[in-house]
mmCIF file with all atom_site columns, C-alpha atoms in Angstrom:
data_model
loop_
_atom_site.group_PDB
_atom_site.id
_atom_site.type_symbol
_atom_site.label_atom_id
_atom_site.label_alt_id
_atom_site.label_comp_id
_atom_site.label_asym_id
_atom_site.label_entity_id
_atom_site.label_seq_id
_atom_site.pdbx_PDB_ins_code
_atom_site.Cartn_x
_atom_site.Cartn_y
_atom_site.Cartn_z
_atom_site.occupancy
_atom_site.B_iso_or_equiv
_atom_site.pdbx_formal_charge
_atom_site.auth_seq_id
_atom_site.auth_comp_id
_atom_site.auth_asym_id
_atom_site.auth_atom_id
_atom_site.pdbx_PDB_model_num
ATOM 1   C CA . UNK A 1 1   ? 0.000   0.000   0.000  1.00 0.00 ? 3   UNK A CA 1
ATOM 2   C CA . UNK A 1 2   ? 1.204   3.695   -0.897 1.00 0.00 ? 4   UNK A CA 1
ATOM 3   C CA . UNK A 1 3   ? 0.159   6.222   1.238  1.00 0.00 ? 5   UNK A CA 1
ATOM 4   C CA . UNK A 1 4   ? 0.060   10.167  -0.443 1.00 0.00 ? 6   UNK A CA 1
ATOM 5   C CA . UNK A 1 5   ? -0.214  12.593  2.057  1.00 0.00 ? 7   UNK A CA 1
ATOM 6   C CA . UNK A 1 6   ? -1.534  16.378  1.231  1.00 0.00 ? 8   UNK A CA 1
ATOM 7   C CA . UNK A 1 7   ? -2.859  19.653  2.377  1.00 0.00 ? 9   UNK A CA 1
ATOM 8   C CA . UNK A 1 8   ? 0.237   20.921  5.021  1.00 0.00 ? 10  UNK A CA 1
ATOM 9   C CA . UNK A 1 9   ? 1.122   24.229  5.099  1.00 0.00 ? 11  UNK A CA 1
ATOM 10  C CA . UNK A 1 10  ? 1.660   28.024  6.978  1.00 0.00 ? 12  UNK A CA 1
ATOM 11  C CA . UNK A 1 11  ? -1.365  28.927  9.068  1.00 0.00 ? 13  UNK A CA 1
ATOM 12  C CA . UNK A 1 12  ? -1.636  31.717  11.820 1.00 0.00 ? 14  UNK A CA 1
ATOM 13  C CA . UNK A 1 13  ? -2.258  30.247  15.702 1.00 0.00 ? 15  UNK A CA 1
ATOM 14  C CA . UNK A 1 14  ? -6.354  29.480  16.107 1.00 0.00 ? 16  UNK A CA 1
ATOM 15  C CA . UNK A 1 15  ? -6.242  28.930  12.140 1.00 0.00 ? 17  UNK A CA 1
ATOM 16  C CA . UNK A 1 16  ? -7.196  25.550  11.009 1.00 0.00 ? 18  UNK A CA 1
ATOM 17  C CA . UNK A 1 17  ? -5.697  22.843  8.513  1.00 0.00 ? 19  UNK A CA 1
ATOM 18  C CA . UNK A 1 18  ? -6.793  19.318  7.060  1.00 0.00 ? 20  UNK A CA 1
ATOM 19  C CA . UNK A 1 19  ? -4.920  16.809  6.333  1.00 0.00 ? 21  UNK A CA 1
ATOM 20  C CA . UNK A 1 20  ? -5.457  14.058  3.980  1.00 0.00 ? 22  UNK A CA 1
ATOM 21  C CA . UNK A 1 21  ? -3.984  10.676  2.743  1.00 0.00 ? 23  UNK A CA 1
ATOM 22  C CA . UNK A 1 22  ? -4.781  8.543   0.645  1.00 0.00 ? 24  UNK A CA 1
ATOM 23  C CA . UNK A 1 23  ? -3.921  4.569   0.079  1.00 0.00 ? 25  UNK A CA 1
ATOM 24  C CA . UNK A 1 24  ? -3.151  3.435   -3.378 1.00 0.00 ? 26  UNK A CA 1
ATOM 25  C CA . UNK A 1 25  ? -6.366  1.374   -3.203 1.00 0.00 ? 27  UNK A CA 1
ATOM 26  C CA . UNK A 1 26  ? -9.690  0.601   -0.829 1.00 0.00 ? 28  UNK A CA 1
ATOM 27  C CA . UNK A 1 27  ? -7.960  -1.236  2.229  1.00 0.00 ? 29  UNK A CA 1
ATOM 28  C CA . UNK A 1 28  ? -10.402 -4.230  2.850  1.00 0.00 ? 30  UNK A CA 1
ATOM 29  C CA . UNK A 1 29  ? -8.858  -6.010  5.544  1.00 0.00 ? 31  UNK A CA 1
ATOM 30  C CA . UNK A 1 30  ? -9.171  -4.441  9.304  1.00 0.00 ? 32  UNK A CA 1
ATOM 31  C CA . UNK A 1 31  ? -6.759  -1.607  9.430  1.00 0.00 ? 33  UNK A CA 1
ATOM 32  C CA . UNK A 1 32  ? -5.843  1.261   11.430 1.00 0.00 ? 34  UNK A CA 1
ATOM 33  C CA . UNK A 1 33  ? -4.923  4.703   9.631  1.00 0.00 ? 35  UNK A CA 1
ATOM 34  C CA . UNK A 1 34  ? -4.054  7.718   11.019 1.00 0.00 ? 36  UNK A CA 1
ATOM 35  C CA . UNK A 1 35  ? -1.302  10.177  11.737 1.00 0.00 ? 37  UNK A CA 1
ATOM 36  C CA . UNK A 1 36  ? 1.564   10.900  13.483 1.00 0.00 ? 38  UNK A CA 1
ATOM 37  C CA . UNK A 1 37  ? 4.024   14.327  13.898 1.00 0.00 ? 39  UNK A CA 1
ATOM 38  C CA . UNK A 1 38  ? 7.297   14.713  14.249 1.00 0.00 ? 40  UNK A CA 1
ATOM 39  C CA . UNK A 1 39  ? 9.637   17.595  15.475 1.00 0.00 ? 41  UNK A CA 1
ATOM 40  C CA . UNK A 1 40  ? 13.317  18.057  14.287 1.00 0.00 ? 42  UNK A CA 1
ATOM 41  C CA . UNK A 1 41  ? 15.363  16.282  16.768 1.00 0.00 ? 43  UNK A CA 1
ATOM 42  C CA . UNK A 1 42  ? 12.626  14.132  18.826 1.00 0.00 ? 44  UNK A CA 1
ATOM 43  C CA . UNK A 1 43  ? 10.122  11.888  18.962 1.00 0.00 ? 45  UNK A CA 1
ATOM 44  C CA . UNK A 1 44  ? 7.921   10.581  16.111 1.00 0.00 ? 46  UNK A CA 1
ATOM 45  C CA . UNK A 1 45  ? 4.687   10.770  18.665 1.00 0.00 ? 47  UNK A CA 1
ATOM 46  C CA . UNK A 1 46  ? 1.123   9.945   17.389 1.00 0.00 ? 48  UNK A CA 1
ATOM 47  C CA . UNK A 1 47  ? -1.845  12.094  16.806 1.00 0.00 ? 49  UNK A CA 1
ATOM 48  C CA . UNK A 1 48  ? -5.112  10.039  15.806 1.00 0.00 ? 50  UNK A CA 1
ATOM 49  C CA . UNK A 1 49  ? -5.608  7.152   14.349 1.00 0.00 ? 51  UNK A CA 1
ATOM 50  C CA . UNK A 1 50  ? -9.134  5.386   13.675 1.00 0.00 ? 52  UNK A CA 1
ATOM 51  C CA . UNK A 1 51  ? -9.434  1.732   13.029 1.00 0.00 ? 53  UNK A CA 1
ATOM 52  C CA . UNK A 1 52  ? -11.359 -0.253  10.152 1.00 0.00 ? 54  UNK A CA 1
ATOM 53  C CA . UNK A 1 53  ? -14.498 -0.572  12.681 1.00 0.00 ? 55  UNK A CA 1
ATOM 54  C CA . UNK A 1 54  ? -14.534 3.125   13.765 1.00 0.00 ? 56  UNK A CA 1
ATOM 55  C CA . UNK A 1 55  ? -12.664 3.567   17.105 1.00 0.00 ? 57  UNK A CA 1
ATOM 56  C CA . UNK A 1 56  ? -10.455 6.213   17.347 1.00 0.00 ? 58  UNK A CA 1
ATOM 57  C CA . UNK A 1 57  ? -7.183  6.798   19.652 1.00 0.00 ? 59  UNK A CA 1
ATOM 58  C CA . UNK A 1 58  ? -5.811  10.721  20.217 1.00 0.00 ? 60  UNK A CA 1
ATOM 59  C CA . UNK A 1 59  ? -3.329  12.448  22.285 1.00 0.00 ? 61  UNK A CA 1
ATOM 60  C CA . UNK A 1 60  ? -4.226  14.064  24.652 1.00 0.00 ? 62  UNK A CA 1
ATOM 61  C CA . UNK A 1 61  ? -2.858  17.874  23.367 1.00 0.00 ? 63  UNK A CA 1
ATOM 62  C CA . UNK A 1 62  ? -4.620  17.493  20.785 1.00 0.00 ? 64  UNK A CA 1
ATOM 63  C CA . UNK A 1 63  ? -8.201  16.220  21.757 1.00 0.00 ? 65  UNK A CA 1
ATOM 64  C CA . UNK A 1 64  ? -11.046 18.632  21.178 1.00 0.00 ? 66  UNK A CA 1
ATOM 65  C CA . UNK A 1 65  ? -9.151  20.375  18.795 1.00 0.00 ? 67  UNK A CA 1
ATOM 66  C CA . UNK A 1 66  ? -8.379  17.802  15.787 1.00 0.00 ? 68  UNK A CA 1
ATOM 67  C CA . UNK A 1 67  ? -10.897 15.501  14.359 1.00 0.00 ? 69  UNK A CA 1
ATOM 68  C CA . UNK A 1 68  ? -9.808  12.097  12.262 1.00 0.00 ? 70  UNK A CA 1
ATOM 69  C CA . UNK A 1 69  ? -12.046 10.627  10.575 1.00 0.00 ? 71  UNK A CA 1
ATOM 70  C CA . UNK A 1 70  ? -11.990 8.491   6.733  1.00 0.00 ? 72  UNK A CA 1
ATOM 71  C CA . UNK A 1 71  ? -13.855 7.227   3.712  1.00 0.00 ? 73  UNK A CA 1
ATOM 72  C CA . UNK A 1 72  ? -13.102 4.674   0.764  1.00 0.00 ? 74  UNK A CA 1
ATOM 73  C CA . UNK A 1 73  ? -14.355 7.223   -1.451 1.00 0.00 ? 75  UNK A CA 1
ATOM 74  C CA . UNK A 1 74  ? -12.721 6.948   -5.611 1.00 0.00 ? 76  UNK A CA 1
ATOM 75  C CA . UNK A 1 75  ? -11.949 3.635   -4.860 1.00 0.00 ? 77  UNK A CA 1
ATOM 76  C CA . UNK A 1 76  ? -9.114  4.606   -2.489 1.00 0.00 ? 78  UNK A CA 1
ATOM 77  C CA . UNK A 1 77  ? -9.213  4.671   1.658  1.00 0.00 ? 79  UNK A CA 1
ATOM 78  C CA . UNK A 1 78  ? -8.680  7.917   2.900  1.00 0.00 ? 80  UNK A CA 1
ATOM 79  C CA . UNK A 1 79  ? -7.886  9.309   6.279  1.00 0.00 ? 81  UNK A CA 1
ATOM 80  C CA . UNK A 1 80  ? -8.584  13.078  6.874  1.00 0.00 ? 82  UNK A CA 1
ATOM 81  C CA . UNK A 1 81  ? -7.269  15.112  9.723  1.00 0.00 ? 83  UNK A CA 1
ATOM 82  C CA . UNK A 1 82  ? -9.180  18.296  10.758 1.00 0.00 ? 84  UNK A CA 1
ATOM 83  C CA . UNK A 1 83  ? -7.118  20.946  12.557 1.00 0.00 ? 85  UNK A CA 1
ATOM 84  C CA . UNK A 1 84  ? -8.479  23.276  13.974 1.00 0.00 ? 86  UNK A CA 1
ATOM 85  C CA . UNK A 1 85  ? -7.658  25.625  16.942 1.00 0.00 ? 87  UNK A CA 1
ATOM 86  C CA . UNK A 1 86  ? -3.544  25.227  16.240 1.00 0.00 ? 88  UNK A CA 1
ATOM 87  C CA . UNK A 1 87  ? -0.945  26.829  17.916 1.00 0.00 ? 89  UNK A CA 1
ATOM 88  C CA . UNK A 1 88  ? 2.923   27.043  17.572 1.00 0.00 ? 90  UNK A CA 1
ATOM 89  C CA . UNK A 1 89  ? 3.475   23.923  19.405 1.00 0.00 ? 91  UNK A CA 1
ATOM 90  C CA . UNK A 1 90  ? 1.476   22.183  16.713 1.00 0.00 ? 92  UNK A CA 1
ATOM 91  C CA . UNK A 1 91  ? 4.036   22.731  14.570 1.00 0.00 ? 93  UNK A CA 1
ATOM 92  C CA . UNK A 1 92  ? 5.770   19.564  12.815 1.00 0.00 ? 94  UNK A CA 1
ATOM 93  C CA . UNK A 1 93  ? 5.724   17.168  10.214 1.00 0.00 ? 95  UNK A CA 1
ATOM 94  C CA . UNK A 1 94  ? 3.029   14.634  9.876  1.00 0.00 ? 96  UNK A CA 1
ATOM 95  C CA . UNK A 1 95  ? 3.113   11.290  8.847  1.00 0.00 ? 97  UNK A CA 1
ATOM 96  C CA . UNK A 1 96  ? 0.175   9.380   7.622  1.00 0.00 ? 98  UNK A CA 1
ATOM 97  C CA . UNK A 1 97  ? 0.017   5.607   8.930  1.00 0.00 ? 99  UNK A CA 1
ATOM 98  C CA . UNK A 1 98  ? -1.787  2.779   7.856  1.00 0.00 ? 100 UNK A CA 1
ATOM 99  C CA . UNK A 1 99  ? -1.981  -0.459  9.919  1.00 0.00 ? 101 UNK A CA 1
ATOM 100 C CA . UNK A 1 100 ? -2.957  -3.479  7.822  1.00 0.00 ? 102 UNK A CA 1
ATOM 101 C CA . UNK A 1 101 ? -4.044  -6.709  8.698  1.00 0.00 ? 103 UNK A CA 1
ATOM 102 C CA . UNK A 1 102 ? -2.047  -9.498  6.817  1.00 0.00 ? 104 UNK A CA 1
ATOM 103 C CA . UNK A 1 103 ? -3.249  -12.749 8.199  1.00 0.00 ? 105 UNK A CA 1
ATOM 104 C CA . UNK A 1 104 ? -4.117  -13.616 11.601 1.00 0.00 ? 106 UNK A CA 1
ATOM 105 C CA . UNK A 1 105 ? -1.486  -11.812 14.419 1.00 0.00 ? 107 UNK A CA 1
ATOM 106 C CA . UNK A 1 106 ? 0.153   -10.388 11.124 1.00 0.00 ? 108 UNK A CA 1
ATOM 107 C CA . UNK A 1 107 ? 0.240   -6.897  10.169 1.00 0.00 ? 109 UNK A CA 1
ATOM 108 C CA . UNK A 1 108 ? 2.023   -4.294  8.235  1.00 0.00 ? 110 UNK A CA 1
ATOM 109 C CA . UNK A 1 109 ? 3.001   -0.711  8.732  1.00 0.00 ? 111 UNK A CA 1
ATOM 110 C CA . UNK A 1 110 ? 3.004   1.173   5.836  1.00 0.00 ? 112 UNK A CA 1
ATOM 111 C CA . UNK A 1 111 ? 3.895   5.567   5.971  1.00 0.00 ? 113 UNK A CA 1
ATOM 112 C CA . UNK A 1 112 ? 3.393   8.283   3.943  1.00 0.00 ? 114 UNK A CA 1
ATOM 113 C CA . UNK A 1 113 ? 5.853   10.916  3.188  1.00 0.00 ? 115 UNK A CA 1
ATOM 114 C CA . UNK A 1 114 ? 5.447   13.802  5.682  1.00 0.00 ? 116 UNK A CA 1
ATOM 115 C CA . UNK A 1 115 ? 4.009   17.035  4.818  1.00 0.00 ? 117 UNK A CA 1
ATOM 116 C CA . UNK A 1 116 ? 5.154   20.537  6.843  1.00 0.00 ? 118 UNK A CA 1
ATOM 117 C CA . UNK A 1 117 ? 2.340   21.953  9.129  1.00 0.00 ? 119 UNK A CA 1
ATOM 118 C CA . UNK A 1 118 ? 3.734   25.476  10.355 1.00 0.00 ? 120 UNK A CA 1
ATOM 119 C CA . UNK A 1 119 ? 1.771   27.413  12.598 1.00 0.00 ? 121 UNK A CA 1
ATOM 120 C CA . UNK A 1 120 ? 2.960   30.868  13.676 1.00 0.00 ? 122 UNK A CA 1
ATOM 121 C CA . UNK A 1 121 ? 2.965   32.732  16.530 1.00 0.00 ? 123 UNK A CA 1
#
């Protein structure tokens, strides 16, 4: 699976941004997609992610404020972030994630290429 990742950029603090990537194809198999940022010089930390069935997992700076959610619209799944409230510390690169399902206790980890999300002060 290929994941394409769009729609970073420069936004003032309390703008908003979404984020979306999409697979390469419709993921059938139970997956989990979803995002993850990462500063220069720490951490790759996650963000949201939403499995196949609907749950959803976020951290904690960022719940309230960001929204995941995804479709398997044009044939391909897609994952969607909704940012809105940022601030400076929400500044970083964002990976999309995708969790697949292979056989039974098997899965594998695909990632997108990041895309910037700048948010100034």
């Amino acid at each position: 699976v290929q994941l394409q990742a769009s729609g970073g950029g420069l936004v003032q603090s309390g703008g908003s941004l979404r984020l979306s990537c999409a697979a390469n194809r419709i993921i059938f198999s139970t997956n989990t997609m979803g995002w993850y940022r990462q500063v220069s010089g720490k951490q790759r930390e996650l963000v949201a992610t939403m499995v196949s069935d609907g749950n959803t997992e976020y951290a904690d700076g960022v719940k309230g404020r960001f929204t995941i959610s995804r479709d398997n619209a044009n044939a391909k799944s897609t994952v969607y972030l909704q940012m809105d409230g940022l601030t400076p510390e929400d500044t970083a690169v964002y990976y999309c994630y995708a969790k697949i399902r292979t056989a039974v206790l098997n899965y594998s980890d695909h990632w997108g290429k990041g895309t910037q999300v700048t948010v100034s002060s």
